[in-house]
Short mmCIF file of C-alpha atoms in Angstrom, two decimals:
data_model
loop_
_atom_site.label_atom_id
_atom_site.label_comp_id
_atom_site.label_asym_id
_atom_site.label_seq_id
_atom_site.Cartn_x
_atom_site.Cartn_y
_atom_site.Cartn_z
CA MET A 139 -6.27 10.79 -18.66
CA VAL A 140 -5.43 13.40 -21.24
CA LEU A 141 -7.94 15.87 -22.66
CA PHE A 142 -7.70 17.72 -25.92
CA PHE A 143 -9.83 20.88 -26.42
CA ALA A 144 -10.46 22.63 -29.76
CA LYS A 145 -10.37 26.02 -28.08
CA THR A 146 -12.08 28.14 -30.76
CA ASN A 147 -14.98 25.79 -31.41
CA LEU A 148 -15.43 25.18 -27.69
CA LEU A 149 -15.71 28.74 -26.71
CA PHE A 150 -18.35 29.50 -29.36
CA SER A 151 -20.40 26.28 -29.03
CA GLN A 152 -23.73 26.80 -27.35
CA ASN A 153 -24.25 23.20 -26.18
CA LEU A 154 -21.51 21.54 -24.25
CA SER A 155 -21.29 18.42 -22.06
CA PHE A 156 -18.46 17.89 -19.64
CA ILE A 157 -18.20 14.55 -17.86
CA TYR A 158 -16.74 14.45 -14.41
CA LYS A 159 -15.84 11.42 -12.30
CA VAL A 160 -17.16 12.02 -8.79
CA THR A 161 -15.90 10.07 -5.81
CA SER A 162 -17.72 10.67 -2.49
CA LEU A 163 -17.66 9.18 1.01
CA ALA A 164 -20.95 8.01 2.36
CA GLY A 165 -21.02 9.33 5.94
CA ASP A 166 -19.28 10.11 9.19
CA GLN A 167 -17.77 6.64 9.50
CA GLN A 168 -16.24 7.09 6.07
CA LYS A 169 -16.10 3.29 5.52
CA SER A 170 -17.60 3.33 2.02
CA SER A 171 -17.18 5.44 -1.07
CA LYS A 172 -18.90 5.52 -4.44
CA THR A 173 -17.73 6.77 -7.84
CA GLU A 174 -20.11 7.90 -10.46
CA ASN A 175 -20.10 9.82 -13.72
CA TYR A 176 -21.79 13.22 -13.63
CA PHE A 177 -22.60 15.53 -16.56
CA LEU A 178 -22.16 19.20 -16.57
CA ASP A 179 -24.48 20.26 -19.50
CA ILE A 180 -24.29 23.90 -20.62
CA SER A 181 -26.75 25.68 -22.84
CA GLY A 182 -26.10 29.37 -23.15
CA PRO A 183 -26.19 31.05 -19.69
CA GLU A 184 -27.70 27.95 -18.13
CA SER A 185 -26.12 24.73 -16.89
CA VAL A 186 -27.14 21.64 -14.95
CA PHE A 187 -24.97 19.27 -13.03
CA ARG A 188 -26.41 15.74 -12.46
CA SER A 189 -25.56 12.09 -12.36
CA GLU A 190 -25.84 9.89 -15.44
CA HIS A 191 -28.81 8.37 -13.86
CA ASP A 192 -30.60 11.60 -13.33
CA ARG A 193 -29.66 12.84 -16.75
CA TYR A 194 -31.28 9.75 -18.34
CA TYR A 195 -34.47 10.21 -16.28
CA ASP A 196 -34.60 13.90 -17.18
CA SER A 197 -34.57 12.92 -20.85
CA VAL A 198 -37.31 10.36 -20.23
CA ARG A 199 -39.41 12.97 -18.53
CA GLU A 200 -38.85 15.37 -21.38
CA LYS A 201 -40.27 12.70 -23.83
CA THR A 202 -43.07 11.19 -21.70
CA GLY A 203 -43.80 13.81 -19.14
CA LYS A 204 -43.18 11.17 -16.44
CA GLY A 205 -40.21 10.65 -14.07
CA LEU A 206 -39.03 7.40 -12.93
CA GLY A 207 -37.04 6.10 -9.91
CA THR A 208 -36.87 7.36 -6.35
CA PRO A 209 -33.82 8.27 -4.26
CA LEU A 210 -33.38 6.43 -1.04
CA ASN A 211 -31.48 9.15 0.84
CA PHE A 212 -30.62 12.74 0.59
CA ASP A 213 -27.10 11.98 -0.80
CA GLN A 214 -27.66 14.05 -4.02
CA LEU A 215 -25.43 16.43 -5.99
CA TYR A 216 -27.90 17.72 -8.55
CA SER A 217 -27.50 21.44 -9.12
CA ARG A 218 -28.21 24.10 -11.72
CA LYS A 219 -27.10 27.54 -12.53
CA ASP A 220 -28.70 30.46 -14.39
CA LYS A 221 -26.11 33.12 -14.98
CA SER A 222 -28.60 35.48 -16.63
CA LYS A 223 -30.34 35.74 -13.29
CA SER A 224 -27.29 35.06 -11.06
CA LYS A 225 -29.12 32.18 -9.52
CA ILE A 226 -27.71 28.78 -8.32
CA TYR A 227 -29.80 26.01 -6.89
CA LYS A 228 -29.04 22.63 -5.33
CA THR A 229 -32.05 20.42 -6.29
CA VAL A 230 -33.05 17.58 -3.90
CA THR A 231 -35.79 15.08 -4.22
CA VAL A 232 -37.19 13.66 -0.95
CA PRO A 233 -36.95 9.90 -0.79
CA LEU A 234 -40.16 7.85 -1.37
CA VAL A 235 -42.59 10.84 -1.61
CA MET A 236 -40.66 12.36 -4.60
CA ASP A 237 -41.27 15.96 -3.55
CA THR A 238 -38.58 18.11 -5.22
CA TYR A 239 -37.06 21.22 -3.66
CA ASP A 240 -34.59 23.92 -4.96
CA ILE A 241 -32.19 25.03 -2.24
CA SER A 242 -31.03 28.60 -3.14
CA ILE A 243 -27.28 28.86 -2.88
CA GLU A 244 -26.64 32.25 -1.28
CA GLU A 245 -23.17 31.68 -0.02
CA LYS A 246 -20.52 33.54 -2.04
CA LEU A 247 -17.52 31.83 -3.42
CA ASN A 248 -14.58 34.05 -2.42
CA TRP A 249 -11.85 32.36 -4.42
CA LYS A 250 -8.18 32.74 -3.47
CA LEU A 251 -5.93 32.35 -6.50
CA LEU A 252 -2.53 30.82 -5.92
CA ASN A 253 0.64 30.78 -7.88
CA ASP A 254 0.81 26.91 -8.02
CA THR A 255 0.49 25.46 -11.50
CA ALA A 256 0.24 21.85 -12.82
CA THR A 257 -0.96 19.92 -15.67
CA VAL A 258 -4.18 18.15 -14.83
CA ALA A 259 -5.72 15.71 -17.38
CA GLY A 260 -3.54 17.30 -20.07
CA VAL A 261 -4.62 20.85 -19.39
CA LYS A 262 -2.26 23.47 -17.86
CA CYS A 263 -3.94 24.53 -14.67
CA GLN A 264 -3.67 27.04 -11.86
CA LYS A 265 -4.66 26.37 -8.25
CA ALA A 266 -7.33 28.09 -6.30
CA THR A 267 -8.96 27.57 -2.87
CA VAL A 268 -12.36 28.45 -1.46
CA VAL A 269 -14.43 27.91 1.67
CA TYR A 270 -17.91 26.61 0.97
CA GLY A 271 -20.45 24.81 3.22
CA GLY A 272 -18.01 24.53 6.03
CA ARG A 273 -15.39 22.81 3.99
CA ILE A 274 -12.09 23.97 2.39
CA TRP A 275 -11.88 23.12 -1.22
CA GLU A 276 -8.87 23.10 -3.56
CA ALA A 277 -9.47 23.59 -7.32
CA TRP A 278 -7.33 23.42 -10.46
CA PHE A 279 -8.64 25.45 -13.35
CA GLY A 280 -7.57 25.89 -16.95
CA LYS A 281 -7.38 29.39 -18.32
CA SER A 282 -7.16 28.06 -21.80
CA ILE A 283 -10.86 26.97 -21.45
CA ALA A 284 -12.45 30.40 -20.90
CA LEU A 285 -15.67 29.11 -19.22
CA GLN A 286 -16.33 30.31 -15.66
CA GLU A 287 -17.90 26.95 -14.88
CA GLY A 288 -17.30 23.88 -12.93
CA PRO A 289 -18.92 20.86 -11.30
CA TYR A 290 -21.75 21.06 -8.75
CA ILE A 291 -22.38 24.68 -7.46
CA PHE A 292 -18.73 25.73 -8.21
CA HIS A 293 -18.09 28.55 -10.76
CA GLY A 294 -16.49 31.91 -11.08
CA LEU A 295 -12.86 31.08 -11.78
CA PRO A 296 -11.19 32.50 -14.97
CA GLY A 297 -11.25 29.13 -16.57
CA LEU A 298 -13.01 25.74 -16.36
CA ILE A 299 -12.47 23.82 -13.16
CA ILE A 300 -10.73 20.60 -14.13
CA ARG A 301 -10.52 19.18 -10.67
CA ILE A 302 -11.79 20.15 -7.26
CA ALA A 303 -11.83 18.36 -3.89
CA ASP A 304 -12.40 19.25 -0.27
CA THR A 305 -9.16 19.01 1.81
CA ASP A 306 -10.35 15.78 3.54
CA SER A 307 -11.23 14.15 0.19
CA ASN A 308 -14.81 13.58 0.99
CA PHE A 309 -15.70 14.76 -2.43
CA ILE A 310 -13.46 14.64 -5.47
CA PHE A 311 -14.67 16.01 -8.88
CA SER A 312 -12.37 15.19 -11.88
CA LEU A 313 -13.09 16.09 -15.49
CA ILE A 314 -12.62 13.04 -17.79
CA SER A 315 -14.16 14.13 -21.11
CA TYR A 316 -16.27 16.61 -23.00
CA THR A 317 -18.49 16.68 -26.14
CA GLU A 318 -20.00 19.45 -28.26
CA LYS A 319 -23.44 18.96 -29.65
CA LYS A 320 -25.26 20.81 -32.37
CA GLY A 321 -28.59 19.78 -30.92
CA SER A 322 -29.75 20.31 -27.31
CA VAL A 323 -28.15 18.13 -24.68
CA PHE A 324 -29.68 20.09 -21.86
CA PHE A 325 -32.93 18.35 -21.22
CA PRO A 326 -35.27 20.25 -18.92
CA PRO A 327 -33.80 19.91 -15.42
CA LYS A 328 -35.83 19.17 -12.28
CA LYS A 329 -37.22 22.14 -10.58
CA GLY A 330 -39.14 22.49 -7.27
CA LYS A 331 -40.26 24.81 -4.58
CA VAL A 332 -37.36 27.16 -3.48
CA LEU A 333 -36.22 26.78 0.19
CA THR A 334 -33.22 28.01 2.15
CA PHE A 335 -30.71 25.50 3.68
CA PRO A 336 -32.03 26.00 7.26
CA VAL A 337 -35.52 25.29 6.18
CA PHE A 338 -34.55 22.17 4.19
CA LYS A 339 -32.46 20.93 7.11
CA THR A 340 -35.70 20.95 9.19
CA LEU A 341 -37.55 19.15 6.51
CA GLU A 342 -34.90 16.43 6.44
CA GLU A 343 -35.04 15.96 10.19
CA ASN A 344 -38.82 15.76 10.16
CA PHE A 345 -38.60 13.13 7.38
CA TYR A 346 -36.07 11.08 9.38
CA ARG A 347 -38.38 10.97 12.47
CA GLN A 348 -41.29 9.52 10.44
CA PRO A 349 -40.12 8.52 6.86
CA PHE A 350 -43.30 6.76 5.88
CA ALA A 351 -45.78 9.09 7.54
CA GLU A 352 -46.89 10.87 4.32
CA LEU A 353 -47.26 7.70 2.27
CA GLU A 354 -49.28 6.14 5.11
CA ARG A 355 -51.53 9.21 5.36
CA SER A 356 -52.09 9.04 1.54
CA GLY A 357 -54.01 5.77 1.92
CA LEU A 358 -51.69 3.91 -0.54
CA LYS A 359 -51.34 0.29 0.08
CA LEU A 360 -47.74 -0.30 1.09
CA MET A 361 -46.07 -3.55 0.43
CA VAL A 362 -42.68 -5.11 0.89
CA THR A 363 -41.12 -8.23 -0.66
CA ASP A 364 -38.34 -10.56 0.34
CA GLU A 365 -35.37 -11.42 -1.74
CA ASN A 366 -37.42 -13.98 -3.65
CA ASN A 367 -40.15 -11.31 -4.47
CA ASN A 368 -42.56 -12.92 -2.07
CA LYS A 369 -45.05 -10.43 -0.44
CA MET A 370 -44.46 -9.77 3.22
CA SER A 371 -46.65 -7.90 5.83
CA TRP A 372 -45.98 -4.32 6.17
CA ASP A 373 -44.33 -3.43 9.45
CA SER A 374 -44.15 0.33 9.78
CA ARG A 375 -41.72 0.36 12.61
CA GLU A 376 -39.34 -2.02 11.10
CA MET A 377 -39.31 -0.30 7.76
CA SER A 378 -38.84 3.11 9.42
CA GLN A 379 -35.77 1.85 11.32
CA LYS A 380 -34.30 0.48 8.09
CA MET A 381 -34.83 3.86 6.27
CA GLN A 382 -33.37 5.73 9.33
CA LYS A 383 -30.35 3.47 9.21
CA THR A 384 -29.83 4.29 5.43
CA LEU A 385 -30.23 8.03 6.06
CA LYS A 386 -27.66 7.94 8.88
CA GLU A 387 -25.11 6.06 6.78
CA HIS A 388 -25.45 8.62 3.97
CA ASN A 389 -25.41 11.82 6.07
CA ASN A 390 -22.32 13.47 4.61
CA PRO A 391 -23.40 16.42 2.40
CA PRO A 392 -20.88 18.90 0.85
CA GLU A 393 -22.51 21.54 3.04
CA ILE A 394 -21.64 20.21 6.48
CA ASP A 395 -22.72 23.55 7.92
CA TYR A 396 -26.25 22.44 7.21
CA ARG A 397 -25.93 18.75 7.84
CA PRO A 398 -29.18 17.43 9.43
CA ASP A 399 -29.13 15.91 12.90
CA PHE A 400 -30.47 12.37 12.48
CA LYS A 401 -31.03 11.11 16.02
#
């Protein structure tokens, strides 16, 4: 993959979209991985990093005022930055109940610049390392693209981050393309109540213990269907066990310092 950047136009464009290929491992067992395209959309001092799926539903919500779809685990890499306020948030939507929270990122990125250089995706890059969330990350950034931006919560290097991965390759972010837009590509990102990581960790653990409690208290009629779409009787214990199994299998966040204890 080789990328070509029109440097002058890029630096002065107000609306940019960078597409990253993101490969992540599901959980402790590290038996399965998934690869998705994520968009880093930049509009002035603000940016949002989200999956192609989330980006589509953000655009739908902008047009209709309604969001669609529900996550089935906390395995989410949605984040946004507001440089004008020096604020960075990881945004997580709770499965099933659809409550959205912004986790304020307070951990500083103390980058260590190295002398190593390489050409990554056709861009001459320099290497840097950082500790974040209990993991060591290795990044390659291009000084020729003078944007102190990158995928997920990463930022602050003297050039766009082209590739970044933790040293155990649980998460790999690789830039694959970019576009410049005259109109807005930002779409209003999701926002929610602001929490700290320790508080959100407790929320995750409480949800794990009783994943359907809030829905059942709401009085909604819950229904499950088989593979042929035939209605089946609701078994709260069985469905909770299935949800707990899914949560355990996807309990590998970038921030292992705040990984919930699902037991």
